Amino acid sequence: MPRYLEVQAPEHGVRLVTLQRPEALNALCTDLLAELATALEDAERDEHTRAVVVTGNRKAFAAGADIREMAACDLVGILNDPRVAHWQRIAAFSKPLIAAVNGYALGGGCELVMCADIVIAGEDARFGQPEINLGIIPGAGGTQRLLRAVGKPLAMQMVLTGEAIGARHALQAGLVSEITQPELTVERATQVARSIAAKAPLAVRLAKEALLKAGDTDLASGLRFERHAFTLLAGTADRDEGIRAFQEKRPAQFKGR
Amino acid sequence: MTFEHILFSIEDGVALLSLNRPEQLNSFNASMHLEVREALKQVRQGSGARVLLLTGEGRGFCAGQDLSDRNVAPGAVMPDLGESIDKFYNPLVRTLRDLPMPVICAVNGVAAGAGANIPLACDLVLAARSASFIQAFCKIGLVPDSGGTWQLPRLVGMARAKALALLGERLSAEQAERWGLIHRVMDDAELRDEALALARHLARQPTYGLALIKRSLNASFDNSFDQQLELERDLQRLAGRSEDYREGVSAFMGKRTPEFKGH
């Protein structure tokens, strides 16, 4: 049983994972991070789960790493930090991960948001990388994914000043895909997740992989990967079903094969 | 925290906040700002308040910033007025505007500078017949703040907004009412009682729904028609899940008076 997470059974193919460490504004301590990585690996293996929504509470999605834990770590400790592996496990999740963000998404919380594929934010959400204020820098993608998401000037400003931006600014900058009323964030994220869960799972998986490729390879390699993935799908039963259902003007019944 | 520069109470769902530096026409200094902030924090945080009534003691409502804090001696370092706006005025008007309950402002006398614009961040503005609104900023080389340049053109149109802001002339309460800057003018002697009666009335209404109405209207100036339609859908979705809606419909069907709880 996870201590810092609430993991719901999948409904309509969607599993909701809620960070539950409210007394610390959901700060991502190592145990929480490990639990989250494990929950995603469980979801990965579970054939009834086709998408995951991850959220916090109204006040905070996750307000950073656990500073006390970090303070106790010297250079060698940081070098051998198990967190690096947990972050890799989270980033390796192959099904769609949708973040429903209310309140603070700072430091590690913002980095977790950037590990998600889709981000639905409440109007009062705040995004930032305040590590610089502690004499450190983001250590889980905050300098890399942020620059790719929002471009250099804003990424530099956020990382070098440590100042957070609001949901509207984040939407405009491309860090967030949609903003909603804070009370409806999880509901909207779940809707989006259910819509994805109804698609052909193999197509969703390859589409996600192809899109992620775009962020870390040159265009020619990306296009080559896309074409390979496109070709692979030609051998699936779901493709035949999808095309036939479209022609017959009926909803498709996908089997994941 | 005991208050020195404001009067503050919460009774029967009505939070009453009265600016109380009558000798200085209730102008703001840092301590008054901090007290107002603390009071509004209590209003926000489960104190049972369902309506806020903002007013002032004595003959003025609020003369804006206390300028005796702001005299710049020749050769002295110029002040950063942006800092005090960031720290005090902007959070104040944002809080009033975002407070999830109706905010009534009873303008009991002169409202000048920031004091003229704070009421515009409230939802229902009542004013005493002797009250007046003065965008005094232009007389000392400043720009209307506390949301004035945003509110004025939306409330009275650009032509009048520019005249008010560039000339800084006194606008009577009656003219303000005719122009649609405020909701209602009434005789000085009636203002406090009428405002309290209105506040008590609203405190028994479905205040969660009222807060959603306020939110949708506040958002309308920034939204396109389509965005606003979607917002209405979302807020209606929330309103439809409230206990007060259930009670309202059930009372209507049962032909009885509803008892709203504000959630």
Short mmCIF file of C-alpha atoms in Angstrom, two decimals:
data_model
loop_
_atom_site.label_atom_id
_atom_site.label_comp_id
_atom_site.label_asym_id
_atom_site.label_seq_id
_atom_site.Cartn_x
_atom_site.Cartn_y
_atom_site.Cartn_z
CA MET A 1 0.00 0.00 0.00
CA PRO A 2 1.45 3.36 -0.98
CA ARG A 3 1.72 5.83 1.86
CA TYR A 4 1.79 9.06 -0.09
CA LEU A 5 -0.52 8.19 -2.97
CA GLU A 6 -4.12 7.35 -3.52
CA VAL A 7 -4.44 5.10 -6.55
CA GLN A 8 -7.91 4.42 -7.88
CA ALA A 9 -8.98 1.35 -9.80
CA PRO A 10 -9.31 2.16 -13.50
CA GLU A 11 -12.68 3.46 -14.68
CA HIS A 12 -13.38 3.57 -18.40
CA GLY A 13 -9.70 2.82 -18.89
CA VAL A 14 -8.49 5.74 -16.76
CA ARG A 15 -6.60 5.45 -13.50
CA LEU A 16 -6.49 8.45 -11.17
CA VAL A 17 -3.37 8.86 -9.03
CA THR A 18 -3.56 11.52 -6.32
CA LEU A 19 -0.49 12.77 -4.49
CA GLN A 20 -1.35 12.65 -0.80
CA ARG A 21 1.14 14.51 1.29
CA PRO A 22 -0.87 17.62 2.05
CA GLU A 23 1.04 18.51 5.22
CA ALA A 24 4.11 19.15 3.02
CA LEU A 25 2.25 20.66 0.02
CA ASN A 26 2.89 17.32 -1.70
CA ALA A 27 6.65 17.82 -1.67
CA LEU A 28 8.16 14.98 -3.68
CA CYS A 29 10.22 13.13 -1.07
CA THR A 30 12.08 10.07 -2.33
CA ASP A 31 9.47 7.64 -1.01
CA LEU A 32 6.66 9.50 -2.74
CA LEU A 33 8.61 9.55 -5.99
CA ALA A 34 9.31 5.80 -5.68
CA GLU A 35 5.63 5.12 -5.02
CA LEU A 36 4.63 7.17 -8.03
CA ALA A 37 7.12 5.32 -10.28
CA THR A 38 5.77 1.99 -8.99
CA ALA A 39 2.15 3.09 -9.49
CA LEU A 40 2.93 3.98 -13.10
CA GLU A 41 4.67 0.64 -13.66
CA ASP A 42 1.58 -1.10 -12.26
CA ALA A 43 -0.57 0.95 -14.62
CA GLU A 44 1.79 0.03 -17.45
CA ARG A 45 1.18 -3.69 -16.87
CA ASP A 46 -2.55 -3.33 -16.23
CA GLU A 47 -4.46 -3.99 -19.46
CA HIS A 48 -7.53 -2.18 -18.08
CA THR A 49 -5.57 1.05 -17.72
CA ARG A 50 -5.14 3.01 -20.92
CA ALA A 51 -4.32 6.42 -19.49
CA VAL A 52 -3.37 7.87 -16.12
CA VAL A 53 -4.38 11.18 -14.57
CA VAL A 54 -2.02 12.44 -11.88
CA THR A 55 -3.11 15.23 -9.55
CA GLY A 56 -2.51 16.82 -6.16
CA ASN A 57 -4.97 18.90 -4.19
CA ARG A 58 -6.50 22.37 -4.56
CA LYS A 59 -3.58 24.09 -2.85
CA ALA A 60 -0.68 22.24 -4.39
CA PHE A 61 0.03 19.82 -7.18
CA ALA A 62 3.53 19.39 -5.74
CA ALA A 63 5.53 22.21 -4.23
CA GLY A 64 9.01 20.83 -4.85
CA ALA A 65 11.39 18.23 -3.52
CA ASP A 66 11.83 17.48 0.17
CA ILE A 67 14.36 20.09 1.25
CA ARG A 68 15.21 18.38 4.54
CA GLU A 69 16.06 15.19 2.68
CA MET A 70 18.20 17.11 0.26
CA ALA A 71 20.02 19.01 2.97
CA ALA A 72 21.09 15.69 4.50
CA CYS A 73 22.77 14.64 1.25
CA ASP A 74 26.41 15.47 0.48
CA LEU A 75 28.10 15.22 -2.93
CA VAL A 76 28.47 11.47 -2.77
CA GLY A 77 24.91 11.11 -1.54
CA ILE A 78 23.61 13.16 -4.48
CA LEU A 79 25.82 11.15 -6.87
CA ASN A 80 24.18 7.94 -5.69
CA ASP A 81 20.72 9.48 -5.41
CA PRO A 82 17.99 6.87 -6.08
CA ARG A 83 15.72 9.69 -7.25
CA VAL A 84 17.41 9.75 -10.65
CA ALA A 85 16.25 6.20 -11.33
CA HIS A 86 12.72 6.97 -10.10
CA TRP A 87 12.48 9.94 -12.46
CA GLN A 88 13.63 7.70 -15.34
CA ARG A 89 10.96 5.16 -14.46
CA ILE A 90 8.32 7.92 -14.46
CA ALA A 91 9.50 9.31 -17.80
CA ALA A 92 9.50 5.79 -19.29
CA PHE A 93 5.75 5.35 -18.78
CA SER A 94 4.47 4.48 -22.25
CA LYS A 95 0.76 5.20 -21.75
CA PRO A 96 -0.63 8.74 -21.80
CA LEU A 97 0.00 10.62 -18.56
CA ILE A 98 -2.22 13.62 -17.93
CA ALA A 99 -1.47 16.08 -15.16
CA ALA A 100 -4.39 17.91 -13.52
CA VAL A 101 -2.69 20.82 -11.79
CA ASN A 102 -4.14 23.10 -9.15
CA GLY A 103 -2.13 25.45 -6.95
CA TYR A 104 1.63 25.16 -6.76
CA ALA A 105 3.69 23.13 -9.22
CA LEU A 106 7.17 24.20 -8.19
CA GLY A 107 10.62 22.67 -8.55
CA GLY A 108 10.20 18.89 -8.73
CA GLY A 109 6.45 19.50 -9.00
CA CYS A 110 6.96 21.54 -12.16
CA GLU A 111 9.36 18.87 -13.44
CA LEU A 112 6.71 16.22 -12.83
CA VAL A 113 4.22 18.34 -14.79
CA MET A 114 6.70 18.35 -17.66
CA CYS A 115 6.95 14.55 -17.54
CA ALA A 116 3.22 14.44 -18.25
CA ASP A 117 2.02 14.34 -21.85
CA ILE A 118 -0.95 16.63 -21.38
CA VAL A 119 -1.41 19.32 -18.74
CA ILE A 120 -4.79 20.64 -17.63
CA ALA A 121 -4.36 23.47 -15.14
CA GLY A 122 -6.73 25.27 -12.82
CA GLU A 123 -6.77 29.05 -13.26
CA ASP A 124 -4.94 29.51 -9.96
CA ALA A 125 -2.10 27.09 -10.78
CA ARG A 126 1.47 28.41 -10.49
CA PHE A 127 4.52 26.97 -12.21
CA GLY A 128 8.10 27.66 -11.28
CA GLN A 129 11.64 26.40 -10.73
CA PRO A 130 12.71 28.13 -7.49
CA GLU A 131 15.84 25.96 -6.97
CA ILE A 132 18.15 28.90 -7.70
CA ASN A 133 16.97 30.54 -4.46
CA LEU A 134 18.57 27.64 -2.56
CA GLY A 135 21.86 27.86 -4.41
CA ILE A 136 21.09 24.81 -6.54
CA ILE A 137 19.54 24.19 -9.96
CA PRO A 138 16.70 22.01 -11.19
CA GLY A 139 17.86 18.40 -11.19
CA ALA A 140 15.08 16.42 -12.86
CA GLY A 141 14.64 18.00 -16.25
CA GLY A 142 13.77 21.53 -15.18
CA THR A 143 16.45 23.10 -17.34
CA GLN A 144 15.92 20.79 -20.30
CA ARG A 145 12.19 20.13 -20.66
CA LEU A 146 11.29 23.70 -19.64
CA LEU A 147 13.40 25.22 -22.42
CA ARG A 148 11.83 22.86 -24.94
CA ALA A 149 8.35 23.68 -23.64
CA VAL A 150 8.44 27.47 -23.32
CA GLY A 151 11.50 28.62 -25.28
CA LYS A 152 14.76 30.12 -24.10
CA PRO A 153 13.92 33.60 -22.76
CA LEU A 154 11.10 32.50 -20.45
CA ALA A 155 12.93 29.33 -19.38
CA MET A 156 16.00 31.40 -18.52
CA GLN A 157 13.93 33.96 -16.65
CA MET A 158 12.12 31.29 -14.63
CA VAL A 159 15.20 29.23 -13.80
CA LEU A 160 17.52 32.18 -13.09
CA THR A 161 15.08 34.28 -11.01
CA GLY A 162 13.17 31.40 -9.46
CA GLU A 163 9.94 33.36 -9.98
CA ALA A 164 6.78 31.40 -10.75
CA ILE A 165 4.29 32.11 -13.54
CA GLY A 166 0.49 31.83 -13.43
CA ALA A 167 -1.73 29.42 -15.36
CA ARG A 168 -2.64 31.90 -18.10
CA HIS A 169 0.99 32.72 -18.74
CA ALA A 170 1.82 29.00 -18.73
CA LEU A 171 -0.94 28.36 -21.27
CA GLN A 172 0.30 31.12 -23.51
CA ALA A 173 3.87 29.81 -23.24
CA GLY A 174 2.90 26.24 -24.09
CA LEU A 175 3.61 24.61 -20.73
CA VAL A 176 -0.08 23.83 -20.31
CA SER A 177 -2.60 22.61 -22.89
CA GLU A 178 -5.79 23.92 -21.35
CA ILE A 179 -6.97 25.86 -18.31
CA THR A 180 -10.21 25.33 -16.45
CA GLN A 181 -12.04 26.34 -13.32
CA PRO A 182 -9.98 24.94 -10.41
CA GLU A 183 -12.92 22.83 -9.22
CA LEU A 184 -13.16 21.12 -12.61
CA THR A 185 -9.50 20.40 -13.33
CA VAL A 186 -9.55 16.70 -12.44
CA GLU A 187 -12.90 16.23 -14.13
CA ARG A 188 -11.65 17.80 -17.36
CA ALA A 189 -8.37 15.84 -17.24
CA THR A 190 -10.38 12.66 -16.73
CA GLN A 191 -12.59 13.52 -19.72
CA VAL A 192 -9.53 13.99 -21.91
CA ALA A 193 -8.04 10.75 -20.57
CA ARG A 194 -11.26 8.83 -21.26
CA SER A 195 -11.37 10.14 -24.78
CA ILE A 196 -7.83 8.82 -25.29
CA ALA A 197 -8.65 5.55 -23.52
CA ALA A 198 -11.31 4.88 -26.14
CA LYS A 199 -8.78 4.98 -29.00
CA ALA A 200 -6.67 2.11 -30.33
CA PRO A 201 -4.05 1.51 -27.60
CA LEU A 202 -1.22 0.62 -29.97
CA ALA A 203 -1.82 3.74 -32.05
CA VAL A 204 -1.90 5.87 -28.88
CA ARG A 205 1.36 4.34 -27.70
CA LEU A 206 3.19 4.86 -30.97
CA ALA A 207 1.76 8.37 -31.36
CA LYS A 208 3.09 9.28 -27.92
CA GLU A 209 6.48 7.81 -28.73
CA ALA A 210 6.65 9.63 -32.05
CA LEU A 211 5.69 12.96 -30.46
CA LEU A 212 8.31 12.54 -27.74
CA LYS A 213 10.89 11.79 -30.45
CA ALA A 214 10.17 15.19 -31.95
CA GLY A 215 11.47 16.78 -28.78
CA ASP A 216 14.86 15.07 -28.77
CA THR A 217 15.93 14.27 -32.28
CA ASP A 218 16.51 15.96 -35.61
CA LEU A 219 13.63 16.26 -38.07
CA ALA A 220 14.89 13.60 -40.51
CA SER A 221 15.22 10.96 -37.75
CA GLY A 222 11.87 11.99 -36.31
CA LEU A 223 10.19 11.62 -39.68
CA ARG A 224 11.85 8.24 -40.17
CA PHE A 225 10.57 7.07 -36.78
CA GLU A 226 7.09 8.37 -37.55
CA ARG A 227 7.01 6.46 -40.83
CA HIS A 228 8.18 3.22 -39.16
CA ALA A 229 5.49 3.58 -36.50
CA PHE A 230 2.89 4.37 -39.16
CA THR A 231 3.93 1.22 -41.05
CA LEU A 232 3.87 -0.94 -37.93
CA LEU A 233 0.26 0.02 -37.27
CA ALA A 234 -0.69 -1.23 -40.73
CA GLY A 235 -0.29 -4.72 -39.36
CA THR A 236 -2.80 -4.29 -36.52
CA ALA A 237 -6.40 -5.46 -36.31
CA ASP A 238 -7.41 -2.18 -34.69
CA ARG A 239 -6.39 -0.27 -37.83
CA ASP A 240 -8.72 -2.40 -39.96
CA GLU A 241 -11.47 -1.93 -37.38
CA GLY A 242 -10.90 1.84 -37.17
CA ILE A 243 -11.06 2.34 -40.92
CA ARG A 244 -14.03 0.01 -41.35
CA ALA A 245 -15.99 1.66 -38.51
CA PHE A 246 -15.33 5.06 -40.08
CA GLN A 247 -16.63 3.86 -43.45
CA GLU A 248 -19.65 2.22 -41.84
CA LYS A 249 -20.30 5.37 -39.74
CA ARG A 250 -20.29 3.51 -36.40
CA PRO A 251 -18.08 3.73 -33.30
CA ALA A 252 -14.97 1.54 -33.51
CA GLN A 253 -14.41 -1.33 -31.08
CA PHE A 254 -10.67 -1.44 -30.43
CA LYS A 255 -9.03 -4.53 -28.96
CA GLY A 256 -5.45 -3.43 -28.58
CA ARG A 257 -4.21 -5.88 -31.21
CA MET B 1 -4.55 40.63 16.01
CA THR B 2 -6.30 43.67 17.47
CA PHE B 3 -7.13 46.39 15.03
CA GLU B 4 -6.22 50.02 15.47
CA HIS B 5 -6.96 51.50 12.05
CA ILE B 6 -10.06 49.53 11.08
CA LEU B 7 -13.24 48.25 12.72
CA PHE B 8 -14.00 44.64 11.94
CA SER B 9 -16.71 42.20 12.92
CA ILE B 10 -18.46 39.14 11.55
CA GLU B 11 -22.10 38.64 12.53
CA ASP B 12 -24.84 36.48 11.00
CA GLY B 13 -22.80 35.89 7.88
CA VAL B 14 -22.00 39.58 7.37
CA ALA B 15 -18.40 40.70 7.65
CA LEU B 16 -18.26 44.44 8.29
CA LEU B 17 -14.97 46.16 7.62
CA SER B 18 -14.82 49.88 8.27
CA LEU B 19 -11.74 51.99 7.59
CA ASN B 20 -11.07 53.90 10.78
CA ARG B 21 -8.61 56.76 10.47
CA PRO B 22 -11.27 59.46 10.27
CA GLU B 23 -8.87 62.35 11.01
CA GLN B 24 -6.90 61.39 7.88
CA LEU B 25 -10.06 60.68 5.83
CA ASN B 26 -9.21 56.98 6.19
CA SER B 27 -6.18 57.29 3.94
CA PHE B 28 -3.97 54.20 3.78
CA ASN B 29 -0.70 53.83 5.60
CA ALA B 30 1.21 50.56 5.86
CA SER B 31 -0.37 49.51 9.18
CA MET B 32 -3.90 50.03 7.89
CA HIS B 33 -3.03 47.95 4.84
CA LEU B 34 -1.78 45.13 7.05
CA GLU B 35 -4.90 45.23 9.17
CA VAL B 36 -7.21 45.19 6.14
CA ARG B 37 -5.22 42.28 4.77
CA GLU B 38 -5.57 40.34 8.03
CA ALA B 39 -9.32 41.03 8.19
CA LEU B 40 -9.82 39.89 4.60
CA LYS B 41 -7.84 36.76 5.36
CA GLN B 42 -10.32 35.96 8.12
CA VAL B 43 -13.23 36.63 5.76
CA ARG B 44 -11.73 34.19 3.26
CA GLN B 45 -10.90 31.47 5.73
CA GLY B 46 -14.02 29.85 7.07
CA SER B 47 -15.11 32.58 9.47
CA GLY B 48 -18.72 32.07 8.45
CA ALA B 49 -18.80 35.28 6.42
CA ARG B 50 -21.08 35.09 3.37
CA VAL B 51 -21.07 38.80 2.49
CA LEU B 52 -18.50 41.55 2.97
CA LEU B 53 -19.51 45.13 3.60
CA LEU B 54 -16.74 47.69 3.22
CA THR B 55 -17.19 51.26 4.45
CA GLY B 56 -15.42 54.09 6.27
CA GLU B 57 -15.77 55.94 9.56
CA GLY B 58 -16.24 59.70 9.80
CA ARG B 59 -16.89 62.08 6.92
CA GLY B 60 -14.70 60.45 4.30
CA PHE B 61 -14.66 56.97 2.76
CA CYS B 62 -10.97 56.83 1.85
CA ALA B 63 -8.55 59.45 0.58
CA GLY B 64 -6.22 56.87 -0.98
CA GLN B 65 -2.58 56.82 0.01
CA ASP B 66 -1.54 58.87 3.04
CA LEU B 67 0.80 61.32 1.32
CA SER B 68 2.51 62.34 4.53
CA ASP B 69 4.32 58.98 4.08
CA ARG B 70 5.32 60.02 0.59
CA ASN B 71 6.82 63.51 0.67
CA VAL B 72 9.95 63.41 -1.48
CA ALA B 73 12.59 65.88 -0.27
CA PRO B 74 14.59 67.59 -3.03
CA GLY B 75 17.61 65.45 -3.89
CA ALA B 76 16.29 62.43 -2.02
CA VAL B 77 16.09 59.05 -3.77
CA MET B 78 12.85 58.78 -5.72
CA PRO B 79 10.45 56.23 -4.21
CA ASP B 80 9.40 53.06 -6.00
CA LEU B 81 5.64 53.45 -5.95
CA GLY B 82 5.35 50.20 -7.92
CA GLU B 83 6.56 48.38 -4.86
CA SER B 84 3.72 49.58 -2.65
CA ILE B 85 1.25 48.75 -5.43
CA ASP B 86 2.67 45.24 -5.72
CA LYS B 87 2.70 44.81 -1.98
CA PHE B 88 -0.58 46.41 -0.94
CA TYR B 89 -2.99 47.90 -3.47
CA ASN B 90 -2.99 45.19 -6.14
CA PRO B 91 -3.43 42.30 -3.69
CA LEU B 92 -6.22 44.29 -2.00
CA VAL B 93 -8.27 44.93 -5.14
CA ARG B 94 -7.59 41.40 -6.40
CA THR B 95 -8.85 39.98 -3.12
CA LEU B 96 -12.02 42.08 -3.21
CA ARG B 97 -12.67 41.10 -6.80
CA ASP B 98 -11.95 37.40 -6.28
CA LEU B 99 -13.61 36.98 -2.89
CA PRO B 100 -16.15 34.17 -3.37
CA MET B 101 -19.04 36.17 -1.94
CA PRO B 102 -20.81 39.44 -2.70
CA VAL B 103 -18.80 42.50 -1.66
CA ILE B 104 -20.77 45.64 -0.91
CA CYS B 105 -19.06 48.99 -0.65
CA ALA B 106 -20.86 51.80 1.16
CA VAL B 107 -19.08 55.00 0.14
CA ASN B 108 -19.92 57.31 3.02
CA GLY B 109 -17.96 60.36 1.91
CA VAL B 110 -15.14 61.51 -0.27
CA ALA B 111 -13.40 58.72 -2.18
CA ALA B 112 -10.17 59.97 -3.71
CA GLY B 113 -7.17 58.41 -5.42
CA ALA B 114 -6.93 54.68 -4.70
CA GLY B 115 -9.92 55.31 -2.42
CA ALA B 116 -12.02 56.09 -5.51
CA ASN B 117 -10.94 52.90 -7.26
CA ILE B 118 -11.20 50.39 -4.41
CA PRO B 119 -15.03 50.62 -4.51
CA LEU B 120 -14.87 49.77 -8.23
CA ALA B 121 -13.33 46.41 -7.34
CA CYS B 122 -16.42 45.66 -5.20
CA ASP B 123 -19.65 44.16 -6.52
CA LEU B 124 -22.36 46.53 -5.32
CA VAL B 125 -21.46 50.13 -4.61
CA LEU B 126 -23.83 52.32 -2.62
CA ALA B 127 -22.94 55.95 -1.94
CA ALA B 128 -24.14 58.70 0.33
CA ARG B 129 -25.55 61.70 -1.53
CA SER B 130 -22.70 63.83 -0.16
CA ALA B 131 -20.03 61.38 -1.29
CA SER B 132 -17.82 62.09 -4.27
CA PHE B 133 -15.26 60.31 -6.42
CA ILE B 134 -12.01 62.01 -7.37
CA GLN B 135 -9.35 60.51 -9.61
CA ALA B 136 -6.83 62.76 -7.89
CA PHE B 137 -3.74 61.05 -9.32
CA CYS B 138 -3.31 63.44 -12.26
CA LYS B 139 -2.95 66.40 -9.88
CA ILE B 140 0.31 65.07 -8.47
CA GLY B 141 1.81 63.58 -11.59
CA LEU B 142 0.60 60.02 -11.08
CA VAL B 143 -1.53 57.45 -12.92
CA PRO B 144 -4.81 56.06 -11.56
CA ASP B 145 -3.98 52.76 -9.86
CA SER B 146 -5.78 50.00 -7.97
CA GLY B 147 -7.45 48.97 -11.22
CA GLY B 148 -8.85 52.43 -12.05
CA THR B 149 -7.64 52.55 -15.64
CA TRP B 150 -9.17 49.11 -16.25
CA GLN B 151 -12.49 49.71 -14.49
CA LEU B 152 -13.28 53.26 -15.57
CA PRO B 153 -13.55 52.78 -19.35
CA ARG B 154 -15.56 49.61 -18.81
CA LEU B 155 -17.99 51.28 -16.43
CA VAL B 156 -18.49 54.73 -17.95
CA GLY B 157 -16.98 54.52 -21.46
CA MET B 158 -13.65 55.82 -22.71
CA ALA B 159 -14.65 59.49 -23.16
CA ARG B 160 -15.80 59.89 -19.57
CA ALA B 161 -12.98 57.70 -18.25
CA LYS B 162 -10.44 60.00 -19.87
CA ALA B 163 -12.14 63.14 -18.60
CA LEU B 164 -12.21 61.73 -15.06
CA ALA B 165 -8.62 60.53 -15.12
CA LEU B 166 -7.04 63.50 -16.94
CA LEU B 167 -8.94 66.31 -15.22
CA GLY B 168 -9.22 64.81 -11.74
CA GLU B 169 -12.40 66.73 -11.08
CA ARG B 170 -14.82 65.84 -8.32
CA LEU B 171 -17.61 63.52 -9.50
CA SER B 172 -20.72 63.73 -7.35
CA ALA B 173 -22.35 60.53 -6.14
CA GLU B 174 -25.48 61.38 -8.12
CA GLN B 175 -23.54 61.85 -11.33
CA ALA B 176 -21.64 58.62 -10.60
CA GLU B 177 -24.96 56.83 -10.33
CA ARG B 178 -26.26 58.38 -13.57
CA TRP B 179 -23.08 57.32 -15.35
CA GLY B 180 -23.32 53.76 -14.11
CA LEU B 181 -20.13 53.97 -12.06
CA ILE B 182 -21.99 52.90 -8.93
CA HIS B 183 -25.22 51.08 -8.18
CA ARG B 184 -27.20 53.51 -6.02
CA VAL B 185 -27.14 56.85 -4.21
CA MET B 186 -29.07 57.41 -1.01
CA ASP B 187 -29.41 59.99 1.73
CA ASP B 188 -26.44 60.16 4.04
CA ALA B 189 -28.50 59.23 7.10
CA GLU B 190 -29.77 56.06 5.43
CA LEU B 191 -26.57 54.74 3.94
CA ARG B 192 -25.26 52.59 6.80
CA ASP B 193 -28.64 51.01 7.59
CA GLU B 194 -29.50 50.37 3.95
CA ALA B 195 -26.10 48.84 3.29
CA LEU B 196 -26.40 46.60 6.34
CA ALA B 197 -29.92 45.56 5.37
CA LEU B 198 -28.68 44.68 1.88
CA ALA B 199 -25.77 42.73 3.35
CA ARG B 200 -28.05 40.80 5.71
CA HIS B 201 -30.42 40.03 2.85
CA LEU B 202 -27.59 38.70 0.68
CA ALA B 203 -26.15 36.66 3.56
CA ARG B 204 -29.33 34.55 3.52
CA GLN B 205 -29.23 34.00 -0.24
CA PRO B 206 -27.52 31.10 -2.05
CA THR B 207 -24.16 32.84 -1.71
CA TYR B 208 -22.18 30.08 -3.41
CA GLY B 209 -24.29 30.66 -6.52
CA LEU B 210 -23.87 34.42 -6.10
CA ALA B 211 -20.11 33.96 -5.97
CA LEU B 212 -20.25 32.00 -9.23
CA ILE B 213 -22.34 34.77 -10.83
CA LYS B 214 -19.75 37.30 -9.70
CA ARG B 215 -16.98 35.14 -11.12
CA SER B 216 -18.66 34.80 -14.49
CA LEU B 217 -19.38 38.52 -14.79
CA ASN B 218 -15.83 39.40 -13.75
CA ALA B 219 -14.48 37.09 -16.43
CA SER B 220 -16.71 38.46 -19.19
CA PHE B 221 -14.52 41.44 -20.08
CA ASP B 222 -11.57 39.20 -20.86
CA ASN B 223 -13.47 36.42 -22.61
CA SER B 224 -14.80 36.02 -26.11
CA PHE B 225 -18.47 35.10 -26.45
CA ASP B 226 -17.57 31.45 -26.98
CA GLN B 227 -15.22 31.35 -24.01
CA GLN B 228 -17.89 32.94 -21.85
CA LEU B 229 -20.47 30.36 -22.98
CA GLU B 230 -18.08 27.62 -21.93
CA LEU B 231 -17.45 29.33 -18.61
CA GLU B 232 -21.20 29.57 -18.00
CA ARG B 233 -21.47 25.85 -18.70
CA ASP B 234 -18.69 25.02 -16.24
CA LEU B 235 -19.97 27.29 -13.49
CA GLN B 236 -23.52 26.03 -13.98
CA ARG B 237 -22.16 22.51 -13.63
CA LEU B 238 -20.71 23.51 -10.26
CA ALA B 239 -23.81 25.44 -9.20
CA GLY B 240 -26.00 22.47 -10.08
CA ARG B 241 -24.09 20.34 -7.59
CA SER B 242 -24.61 22.72 -4.68
CA GLU B 243 -26.85 22.01 -1.71
CA ASP B 244 -28.43 25.43 -2.18
CA TYR B 245 -29.61 24.52 -5.68
CA ARG B 246 -31.18 21.34 -4.34
CA GLU B 247 -32.81 23.36 -1.55
CA GLY B 248 -33.96 26.08 -3.96
CA VAL B 249 -35.67 23.62 -6.30
CA SER B 250 -37.16 21.61 -3.46
CA ALA B 251 -38.53 24.75 -1.77
CA PHE B 252 -39.96 25.95 -5.09
CA MET B 253 -41.69 22.62 -5.72
CA GLY B 254 -42.91 22.44 -2.13
CA LYS B 255 -44.07 26.10 -2.22
CA ARG B 256 -42.07 26.98 0.88
CA THR B 257 -39.34 29.50 1.72
CA PRO B 258 -35.90 28.07 0.99
CA GLU B 259 -33.21 28.02 3.65
CA PHE B 260 -29.87 28.55 1.96
CA LYS B 261 -26.58 27.62 3.58
CA GLY B 262 -24.13 29.09 1.09
CA HIS B 263 -22.68 25.85 -0.22
#
